[in-house]
GROMACS .gro file of C-alpha atoms in nm:
model
   27
    1UNK     CA    1   0.597  -0.304  -1.815
    2UNK     CA    2   0.853  -0.274  -1.560
    3UNK     CA    3   0.725   0.067  -1.502
    4UNK     CA    4   0.354  -0.056  -1.463
    5UNK     CA    5   0.500  -0.380  -1.227
    6UNK     CA    6   0.690  -0.112  -0.991
    7UNK     CA    7   0.384   0.107  -0.983
    8UNK     CA    8   0.175  -0.217  -0.870
    9UNK     CA    9   0.430  -0.288  -0.603
   10UNK     CA   10   0.416   0.078  -0.470
   11UNK     CA   11   0.053   0.053  -0.464
   12UNK     CA   12   0.054  -0.259  -0.267
   13UNK     CA   13   0.258  -0.124  -0.015
   14UNK     CA   14   0.064   0.200   0.026
   15UNK     CA   15  -0.216  -0.015   0.060
   16UNK     CA   16  -0.060  -0.203   0.341
   17UNK     CA   17   0.030   0.079   0.500
   18UNK     CA   18  -0.283   0.233   0.498
   19UNK     CA   19  -0.451  -0.054   0.671
   20UNK     CA   20  -0.147  -0.035   0.932
   21UNK     CA   21  -0.246   0.329   1.005
   22UNK     CA   22  -0.591   0.255   1.036
   23UNK     CA   23  -0.540  -0.063   1.267
   24UNK     CA   24  -0.356   0.154   1.474
   25UNK     CA   25  -0.651   0.441   1.434
   26UNK     CA   26  -0.861   0.185   1.581
   27UNK     CA   27  -1.111   0.222   1.229
   0.00000   0.00000   0.00000
C-alpha cells in the first residue's frame, strides 16, 4: 500500500512538471 501511495505521489509530481513545461512552451 505504501508503494502504491508513493507511485501516486510521483505521478502527481510528474503531471505538475509536465503542466509547467507546457506552460513554458506555450502549448
